[in-house]
Short mmCIF file of C-alpha atoms and ligand atoms in Angstrom, two decimals:
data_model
loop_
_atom_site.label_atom_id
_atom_site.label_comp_id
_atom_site.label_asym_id
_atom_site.label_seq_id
_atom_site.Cartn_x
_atom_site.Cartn_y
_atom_site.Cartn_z
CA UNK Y 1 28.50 -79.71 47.87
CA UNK Y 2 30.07 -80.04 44.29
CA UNK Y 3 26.70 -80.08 41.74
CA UNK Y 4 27.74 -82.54 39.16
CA UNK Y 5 24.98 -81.23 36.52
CA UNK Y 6 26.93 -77.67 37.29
CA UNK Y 7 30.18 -79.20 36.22
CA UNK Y 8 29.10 -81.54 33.44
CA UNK Y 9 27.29 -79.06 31.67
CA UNK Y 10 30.48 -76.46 32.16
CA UNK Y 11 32.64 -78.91 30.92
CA UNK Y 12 30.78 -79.07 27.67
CA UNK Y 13 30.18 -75.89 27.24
CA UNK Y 14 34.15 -75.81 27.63
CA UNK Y 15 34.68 -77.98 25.05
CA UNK Y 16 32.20 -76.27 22.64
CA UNK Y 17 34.45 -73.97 22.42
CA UNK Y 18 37.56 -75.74 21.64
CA UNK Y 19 39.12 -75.21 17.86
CA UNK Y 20 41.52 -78.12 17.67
CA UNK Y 21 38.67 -80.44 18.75
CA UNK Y 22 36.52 -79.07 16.42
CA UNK Y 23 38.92 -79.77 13.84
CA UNK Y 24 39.24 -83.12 14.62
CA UNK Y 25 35.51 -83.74 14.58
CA UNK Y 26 35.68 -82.52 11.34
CA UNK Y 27 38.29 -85.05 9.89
CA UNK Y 28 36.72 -87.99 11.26
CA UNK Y 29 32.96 -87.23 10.04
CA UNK Y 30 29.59 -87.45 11.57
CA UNK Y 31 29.93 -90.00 14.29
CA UNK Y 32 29.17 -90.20 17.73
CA UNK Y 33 25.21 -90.12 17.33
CA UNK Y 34 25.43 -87.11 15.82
CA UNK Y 35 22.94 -87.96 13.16
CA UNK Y 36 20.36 -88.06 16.14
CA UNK Y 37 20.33 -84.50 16.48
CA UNK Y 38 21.92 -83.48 12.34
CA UNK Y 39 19.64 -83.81 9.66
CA UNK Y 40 22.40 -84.14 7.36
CA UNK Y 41 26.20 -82.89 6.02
CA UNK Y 42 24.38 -80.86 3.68
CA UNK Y 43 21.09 -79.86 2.46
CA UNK Y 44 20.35 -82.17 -0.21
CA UNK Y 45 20.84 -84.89 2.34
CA UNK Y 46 18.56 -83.25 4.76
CA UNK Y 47 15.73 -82.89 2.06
CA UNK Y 48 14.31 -86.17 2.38
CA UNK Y 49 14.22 -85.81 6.03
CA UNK Y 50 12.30 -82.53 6.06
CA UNK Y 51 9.87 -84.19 3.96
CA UNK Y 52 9.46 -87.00 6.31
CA UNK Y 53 8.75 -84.50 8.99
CA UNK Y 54 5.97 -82.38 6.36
CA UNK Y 55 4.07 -85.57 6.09
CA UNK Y 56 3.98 -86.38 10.22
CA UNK Y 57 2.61 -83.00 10.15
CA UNK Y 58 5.82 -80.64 11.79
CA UNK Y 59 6.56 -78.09 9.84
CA UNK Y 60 10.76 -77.11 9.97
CA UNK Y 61 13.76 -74.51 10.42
CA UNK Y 62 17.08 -75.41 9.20
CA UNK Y 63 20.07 -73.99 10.49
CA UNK Y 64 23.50 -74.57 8.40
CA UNK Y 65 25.53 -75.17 10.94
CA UNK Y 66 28.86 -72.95 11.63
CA UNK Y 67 29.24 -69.45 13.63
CA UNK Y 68 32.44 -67.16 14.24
CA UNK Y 69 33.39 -66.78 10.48
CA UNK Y 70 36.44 -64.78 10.39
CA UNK Y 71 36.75 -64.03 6.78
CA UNK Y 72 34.46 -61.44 4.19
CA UNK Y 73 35.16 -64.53 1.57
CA UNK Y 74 34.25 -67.18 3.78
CA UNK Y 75 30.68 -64.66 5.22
CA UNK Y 76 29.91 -63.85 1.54
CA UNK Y 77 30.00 -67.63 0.20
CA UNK Y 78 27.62 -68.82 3.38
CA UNK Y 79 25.28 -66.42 2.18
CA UNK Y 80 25.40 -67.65 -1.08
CA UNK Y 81 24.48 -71.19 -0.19
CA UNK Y 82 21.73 -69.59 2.12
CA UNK Y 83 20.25 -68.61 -1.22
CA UNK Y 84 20.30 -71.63 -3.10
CA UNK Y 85 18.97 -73.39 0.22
CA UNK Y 86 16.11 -70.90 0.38
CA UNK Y 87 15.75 -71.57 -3.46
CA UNK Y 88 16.29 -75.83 -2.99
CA UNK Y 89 13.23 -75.51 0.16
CA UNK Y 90 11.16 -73.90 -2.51
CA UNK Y 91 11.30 -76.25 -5.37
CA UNK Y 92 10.63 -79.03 -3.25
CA UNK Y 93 8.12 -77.67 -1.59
CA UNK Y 94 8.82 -77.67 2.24
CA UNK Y 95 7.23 -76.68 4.95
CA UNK Y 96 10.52 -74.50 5.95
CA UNK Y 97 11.88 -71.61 7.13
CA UNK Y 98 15.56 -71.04 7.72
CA UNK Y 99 17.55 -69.46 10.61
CA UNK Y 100 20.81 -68.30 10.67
CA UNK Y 101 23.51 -67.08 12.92
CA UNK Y 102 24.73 -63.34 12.18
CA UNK Y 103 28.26 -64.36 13.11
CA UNK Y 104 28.72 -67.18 10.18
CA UNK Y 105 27.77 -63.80 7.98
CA UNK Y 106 30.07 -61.71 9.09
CA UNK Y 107 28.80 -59.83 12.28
CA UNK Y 108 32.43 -60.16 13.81
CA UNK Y 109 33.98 -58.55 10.48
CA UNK Y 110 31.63 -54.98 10.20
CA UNK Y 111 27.90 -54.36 10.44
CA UNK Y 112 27.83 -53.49 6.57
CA UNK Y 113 29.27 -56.90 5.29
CA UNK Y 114 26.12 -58.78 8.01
CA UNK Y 115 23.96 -56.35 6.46
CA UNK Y 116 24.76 -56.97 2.76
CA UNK Y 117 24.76 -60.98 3.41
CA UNK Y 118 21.69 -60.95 5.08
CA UNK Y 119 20.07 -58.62 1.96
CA UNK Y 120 20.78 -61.21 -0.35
CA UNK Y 121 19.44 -64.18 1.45
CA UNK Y 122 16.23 -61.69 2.38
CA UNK Y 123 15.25 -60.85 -0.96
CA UNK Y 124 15.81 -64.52 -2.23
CA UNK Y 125 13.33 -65.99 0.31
CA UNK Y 126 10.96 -62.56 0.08
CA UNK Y 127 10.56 -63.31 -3.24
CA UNK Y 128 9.59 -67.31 -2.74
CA UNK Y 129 7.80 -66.39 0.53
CA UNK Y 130 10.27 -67.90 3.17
CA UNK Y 131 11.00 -66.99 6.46
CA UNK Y 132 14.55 -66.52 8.22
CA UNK Y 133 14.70 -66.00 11.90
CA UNK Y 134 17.91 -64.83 13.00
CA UNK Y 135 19.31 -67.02 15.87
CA UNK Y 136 20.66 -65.64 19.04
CA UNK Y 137 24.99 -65.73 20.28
CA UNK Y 138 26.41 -65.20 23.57
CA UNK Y 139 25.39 -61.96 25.42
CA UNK Y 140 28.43 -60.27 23.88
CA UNK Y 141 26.70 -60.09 20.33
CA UNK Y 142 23.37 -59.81 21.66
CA UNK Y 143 23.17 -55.57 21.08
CA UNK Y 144 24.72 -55.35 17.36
CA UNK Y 145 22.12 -58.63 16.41
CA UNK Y 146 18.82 -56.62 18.05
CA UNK Y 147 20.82 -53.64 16.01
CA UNK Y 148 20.99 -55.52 12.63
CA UNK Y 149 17.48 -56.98 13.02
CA UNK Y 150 16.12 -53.26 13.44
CA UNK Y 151 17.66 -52.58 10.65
CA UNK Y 152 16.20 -55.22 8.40
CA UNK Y 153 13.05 -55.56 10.02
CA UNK Y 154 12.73 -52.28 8.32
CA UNK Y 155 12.58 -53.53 5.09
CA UNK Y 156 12.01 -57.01 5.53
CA UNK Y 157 8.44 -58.49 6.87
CA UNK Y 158 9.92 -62.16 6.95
CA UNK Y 159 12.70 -62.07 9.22
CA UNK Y 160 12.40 -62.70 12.81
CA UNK Y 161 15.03 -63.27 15.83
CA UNK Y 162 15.57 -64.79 19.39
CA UNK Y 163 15.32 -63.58 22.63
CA UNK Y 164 17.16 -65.79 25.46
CA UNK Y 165 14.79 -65.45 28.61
CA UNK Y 166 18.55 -65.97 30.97
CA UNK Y 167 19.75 -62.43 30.48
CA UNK Y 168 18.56 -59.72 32.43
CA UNK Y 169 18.27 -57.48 29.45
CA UNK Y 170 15.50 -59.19 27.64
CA UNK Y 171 12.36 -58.17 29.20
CA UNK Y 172 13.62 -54.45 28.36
CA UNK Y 173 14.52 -55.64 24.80
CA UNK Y 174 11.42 -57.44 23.71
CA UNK Y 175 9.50 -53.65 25.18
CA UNK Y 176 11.52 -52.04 22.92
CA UNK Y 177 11.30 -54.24 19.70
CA UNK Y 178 7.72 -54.37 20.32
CA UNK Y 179 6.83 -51.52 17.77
CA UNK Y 180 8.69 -54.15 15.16
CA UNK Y 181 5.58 -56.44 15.30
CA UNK Y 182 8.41 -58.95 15.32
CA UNK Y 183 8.40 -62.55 14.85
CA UNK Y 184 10.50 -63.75 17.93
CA UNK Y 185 11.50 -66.84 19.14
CA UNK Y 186 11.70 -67.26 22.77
CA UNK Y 187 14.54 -69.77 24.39
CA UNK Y 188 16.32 -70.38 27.86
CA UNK Y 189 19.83 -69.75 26.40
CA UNK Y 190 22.28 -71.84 25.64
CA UNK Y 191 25.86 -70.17 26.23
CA UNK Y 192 27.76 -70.09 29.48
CA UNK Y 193 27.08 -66.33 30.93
CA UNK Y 194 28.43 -64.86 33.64
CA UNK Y 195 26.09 -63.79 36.57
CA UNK Y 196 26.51 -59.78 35.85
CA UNK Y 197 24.91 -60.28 32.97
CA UNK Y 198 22.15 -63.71 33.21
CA UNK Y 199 20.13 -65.26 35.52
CA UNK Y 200 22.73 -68.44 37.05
CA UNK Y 201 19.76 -69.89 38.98
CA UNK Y 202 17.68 -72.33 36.41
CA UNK Y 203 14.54 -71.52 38.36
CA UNK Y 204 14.78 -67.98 37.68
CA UNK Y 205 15.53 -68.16 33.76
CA UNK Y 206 12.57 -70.61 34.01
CA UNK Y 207 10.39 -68.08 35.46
CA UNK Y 208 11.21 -65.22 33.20
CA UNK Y 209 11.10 -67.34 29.98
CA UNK Y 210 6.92 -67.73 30.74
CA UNK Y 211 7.05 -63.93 31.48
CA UNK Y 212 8.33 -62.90 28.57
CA UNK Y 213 5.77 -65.30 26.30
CA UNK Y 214 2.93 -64.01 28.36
CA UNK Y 215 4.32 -60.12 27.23
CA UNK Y 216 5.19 -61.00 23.52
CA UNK Y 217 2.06 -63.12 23.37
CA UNK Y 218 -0.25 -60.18 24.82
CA UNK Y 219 1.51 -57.42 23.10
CA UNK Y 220 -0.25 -59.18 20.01
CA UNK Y 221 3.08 -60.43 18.35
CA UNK Y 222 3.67 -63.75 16.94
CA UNK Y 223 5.28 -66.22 19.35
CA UNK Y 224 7.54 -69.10 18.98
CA UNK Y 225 8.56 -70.76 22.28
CA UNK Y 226 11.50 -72.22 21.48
CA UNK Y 227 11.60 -75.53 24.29
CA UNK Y 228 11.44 -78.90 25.75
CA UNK Y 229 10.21 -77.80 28.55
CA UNK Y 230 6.25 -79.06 29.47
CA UNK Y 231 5.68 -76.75 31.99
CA UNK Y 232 6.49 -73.70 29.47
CA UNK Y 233 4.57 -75.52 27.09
CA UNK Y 234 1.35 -76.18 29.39
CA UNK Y 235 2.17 -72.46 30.73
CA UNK Y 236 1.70 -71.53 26.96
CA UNK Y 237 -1.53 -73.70 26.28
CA UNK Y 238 -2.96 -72.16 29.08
CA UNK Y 239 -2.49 -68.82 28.34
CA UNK Y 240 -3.68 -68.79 24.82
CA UNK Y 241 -7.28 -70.77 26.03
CA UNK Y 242 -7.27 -68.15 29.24
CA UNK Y 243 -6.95 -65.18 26.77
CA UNK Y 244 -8.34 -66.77 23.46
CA UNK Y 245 -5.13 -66.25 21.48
CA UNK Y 246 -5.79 -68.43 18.72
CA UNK Y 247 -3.14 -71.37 17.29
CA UNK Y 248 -2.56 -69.78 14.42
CA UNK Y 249 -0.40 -66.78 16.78
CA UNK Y 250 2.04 -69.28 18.40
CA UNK Y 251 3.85 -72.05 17.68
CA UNK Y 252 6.01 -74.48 19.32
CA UNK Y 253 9.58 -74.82 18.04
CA UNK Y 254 12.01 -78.23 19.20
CA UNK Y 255 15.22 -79.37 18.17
CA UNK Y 256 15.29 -82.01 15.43
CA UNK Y 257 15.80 -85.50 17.64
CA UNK Y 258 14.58 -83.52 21.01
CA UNK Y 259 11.38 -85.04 22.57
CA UNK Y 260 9.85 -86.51 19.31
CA UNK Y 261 6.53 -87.95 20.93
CA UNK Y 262 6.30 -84.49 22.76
CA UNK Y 263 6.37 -83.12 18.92
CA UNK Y 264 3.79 -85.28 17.64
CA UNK Y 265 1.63 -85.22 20.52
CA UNK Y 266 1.10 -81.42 19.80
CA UNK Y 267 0.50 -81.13 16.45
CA UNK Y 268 -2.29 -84.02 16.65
CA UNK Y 269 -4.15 -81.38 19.09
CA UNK Y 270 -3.43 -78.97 16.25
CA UNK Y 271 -0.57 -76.59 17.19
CA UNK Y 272 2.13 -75.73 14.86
CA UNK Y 273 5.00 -77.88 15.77
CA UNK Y 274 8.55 -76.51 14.25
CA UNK Y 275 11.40 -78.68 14.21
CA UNK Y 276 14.45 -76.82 14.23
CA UNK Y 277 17.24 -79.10 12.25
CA UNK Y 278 20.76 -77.68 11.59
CA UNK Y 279 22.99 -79.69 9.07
CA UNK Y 280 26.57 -78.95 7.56
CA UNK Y 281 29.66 -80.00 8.89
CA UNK Y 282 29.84 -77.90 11.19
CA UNK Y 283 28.08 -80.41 13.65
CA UNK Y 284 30.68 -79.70 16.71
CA UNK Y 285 30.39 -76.67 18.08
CA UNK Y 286 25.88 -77.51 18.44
CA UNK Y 287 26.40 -81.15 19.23
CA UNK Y 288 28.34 -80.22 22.66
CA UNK Y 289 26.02 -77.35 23.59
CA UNK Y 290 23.55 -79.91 23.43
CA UNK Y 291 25.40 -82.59 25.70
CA UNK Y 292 26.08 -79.69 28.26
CA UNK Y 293 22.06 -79.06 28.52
CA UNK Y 294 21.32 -82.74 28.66
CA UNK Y 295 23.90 -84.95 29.68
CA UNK Y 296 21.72 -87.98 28.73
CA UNK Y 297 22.21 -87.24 25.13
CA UNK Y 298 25.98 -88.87 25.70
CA UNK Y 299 24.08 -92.27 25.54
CA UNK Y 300 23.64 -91.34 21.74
CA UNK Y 301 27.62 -90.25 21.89
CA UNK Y 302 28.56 -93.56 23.04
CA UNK Y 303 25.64 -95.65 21.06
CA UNK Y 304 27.73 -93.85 17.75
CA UNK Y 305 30.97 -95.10 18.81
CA UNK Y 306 30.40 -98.39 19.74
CA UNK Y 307 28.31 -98.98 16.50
CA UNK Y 308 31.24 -98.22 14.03
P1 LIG G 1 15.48 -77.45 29.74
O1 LIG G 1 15.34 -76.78 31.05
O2 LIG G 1 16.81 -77.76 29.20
O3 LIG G 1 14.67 -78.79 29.75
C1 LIG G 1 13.38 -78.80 30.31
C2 LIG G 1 12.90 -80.20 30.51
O4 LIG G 1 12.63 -80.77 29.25
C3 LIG G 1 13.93 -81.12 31.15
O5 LIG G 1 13.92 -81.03 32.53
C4 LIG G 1 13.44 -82.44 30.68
O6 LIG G 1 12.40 -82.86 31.52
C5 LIG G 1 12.86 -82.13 29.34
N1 LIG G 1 13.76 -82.51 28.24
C6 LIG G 1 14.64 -81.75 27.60
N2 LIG G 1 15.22 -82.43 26.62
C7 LIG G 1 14.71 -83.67 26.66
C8 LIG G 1 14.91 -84.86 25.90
N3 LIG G 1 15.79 -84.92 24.90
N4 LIG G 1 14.21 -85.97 26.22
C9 LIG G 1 13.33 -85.93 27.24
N5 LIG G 1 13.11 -84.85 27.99
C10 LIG G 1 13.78 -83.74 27.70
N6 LIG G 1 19.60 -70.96 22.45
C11 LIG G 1 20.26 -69.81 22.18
O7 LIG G 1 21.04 -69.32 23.01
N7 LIG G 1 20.07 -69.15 20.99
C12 LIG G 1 19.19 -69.62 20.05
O8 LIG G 1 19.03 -68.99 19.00
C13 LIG G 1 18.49 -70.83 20.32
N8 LIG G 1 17.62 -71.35 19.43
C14 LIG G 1 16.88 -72.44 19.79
C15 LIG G 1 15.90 -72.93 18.93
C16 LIG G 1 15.05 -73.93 19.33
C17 LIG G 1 13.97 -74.40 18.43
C18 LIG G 1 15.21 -74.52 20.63
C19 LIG G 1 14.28 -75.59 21.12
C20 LIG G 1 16.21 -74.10 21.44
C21 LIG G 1 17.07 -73.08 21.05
N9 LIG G 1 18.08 -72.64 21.87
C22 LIG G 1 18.74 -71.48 21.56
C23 LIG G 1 18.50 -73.45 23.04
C24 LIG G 1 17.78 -73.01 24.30
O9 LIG G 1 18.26 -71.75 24.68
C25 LIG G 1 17.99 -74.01 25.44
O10 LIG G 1 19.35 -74.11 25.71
C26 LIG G 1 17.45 -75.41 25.14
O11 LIG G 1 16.27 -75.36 24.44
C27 LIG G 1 17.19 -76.16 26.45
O12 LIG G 1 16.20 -75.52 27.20
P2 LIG G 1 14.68 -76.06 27.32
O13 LIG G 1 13.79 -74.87 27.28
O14 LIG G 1 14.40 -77.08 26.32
O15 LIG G 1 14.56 -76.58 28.78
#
């Protein structure tokens, strides 16, 4: 029997990928409901709506949205807005931290160029006391971004990165970056994989994403989970009362728009709540990652045409 959540969430994982529609979305601006899930076209316009979010009590991530830049220009100029955005959070005094994907800094050109890009953004927010976390790409990337984080994490207390519990790789990985102490945020996974390298049965990445909290969270290493999910969230509760890890190891990170009550709900029982907001222009690539996890998000999609 044809699974039509298999196909619908191929399809727009298909389309994520696609450059002429991406340029079009560009052209024609944020529409669509986009604004739902995008804090902003850039960061001065998401300010306001951090702030919003500091006084419900959630504390935030931003992520400038764009990946796969193919130019040392293009890598070197994103990493000079990630400075003045790390300096912009820290004269208005948010509650922020800011994560980033390697490949809009030039992971895809050479491993110096990521490395230099990410220096300059490090020291910038070392200096004001922010924190980047370094967001994980498809499997493909998933070695040289452990490799640059090593590196950093070296020098750097304040930068963190992702593990995606779908690949069969990560249990191994989080062992081995163990001696890092490192700040990791734990997800599902959101690009299509193929089965030689991630779990294809839901059930299973489900399953390993509470295994590998319960390791990072016993190993003694901060935690983010990084989900929607309540039963990874009640698996997470749990394990902290059963093994008195205290609230102030763990936090709960959501996308900005994602389960808002859900959000509330847990920082009024006193967990750190972390929003994770991306804004730019760049809106195309995240929106239909998004749509292919939850296909009810196209009510948004349709809302935002209709309401032109
Ligand atoms: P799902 O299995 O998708 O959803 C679990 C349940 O949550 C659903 O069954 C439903 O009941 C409920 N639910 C979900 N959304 C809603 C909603 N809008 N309204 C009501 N109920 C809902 N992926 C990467 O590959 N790399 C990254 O760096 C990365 N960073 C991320 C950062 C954050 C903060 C988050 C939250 C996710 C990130 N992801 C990343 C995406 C992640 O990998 C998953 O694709 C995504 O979070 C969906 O998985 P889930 O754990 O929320 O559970």
């Amino acid at each position: 029997m044809l699974n039509l959540q298999a196909i619908t969430k191929n399809f727009f994982l298909f389309l994520s990928n696609n450059k002429t529609l991406d340029r079009l979305a560009k052209q024609y601006g944020t529409r669509f409901g986009v604004d739902k899930l995008v804090g902003g076209e850039t960061f001065s316009q998401a300010v306001p709506v951090i702030r919003q979010l500091n006084d419900e009590g959630l504390v935030v991530t931003v992520d400038h949205l764009g990946e796969f830049v193919d130019s040392e220009e293009e890598a070197k100029e994103r990493a000079g807005e990630a400075v003045e955005t790390v300096q912009t959070m820290f004269d208005h005094n948010l509650a922020c931290e800011m994560s980033v994907k390697l490949t809009s800094l030039g992971l895809d050109i050479s491993r110096e160029l990521v490395i230099r890009n990410m220096e300059r953004i490090l020291d910038k927010a070392q200096e004001l006391g922010i924190t980047l976390q370094i967001d994980m790409e498809d499997s493909g990337r998933c070695q040289a971004t452990i490799d640059v984080f090593k590196e950093l994490r070296a020098k750097y207390p304040n930068v963190g990165l992702v593990i995606q519990s779908y690949l069969y790789r990560s249990d191994r990985d989080l062992d081995e970056l163990d001696k890092y102490d490192p700040y990791v945020r734990l997800v599902k996974g959101a690009y299509k994989e193929p089965g030689t390298v991630a779990f294809q049965d839901k059930d299973m990445v489900d399953k390993n994403l509470k295994q590998l909290v319960k390791k990072h969270m016993l190993n003694g290493n901060y935690t983010a989970v990084g989900s929607h999910d309540e039963e990874v969230i009640n698996f997470t509760k749990e394990l902290a009362r059963e093994h008195g890890i205290s609230k102030d190891r763990f936090e709960f990170q959501m996308l900005y728009g994602m389960r808002n009550k859900l959000q509330h709900d847990l920082a009024k029982e006193g967990y750190t709540v972390r929003v994770y907001m991306p804004y730019g222009m760049e809106w195309y690539g995240y929106y239909m990652r998004r749509l292919a996890e939850r296909p009810a998000n196209i009510a948004f999609a349709v809302k935002g045409i209709f309401s032109r």
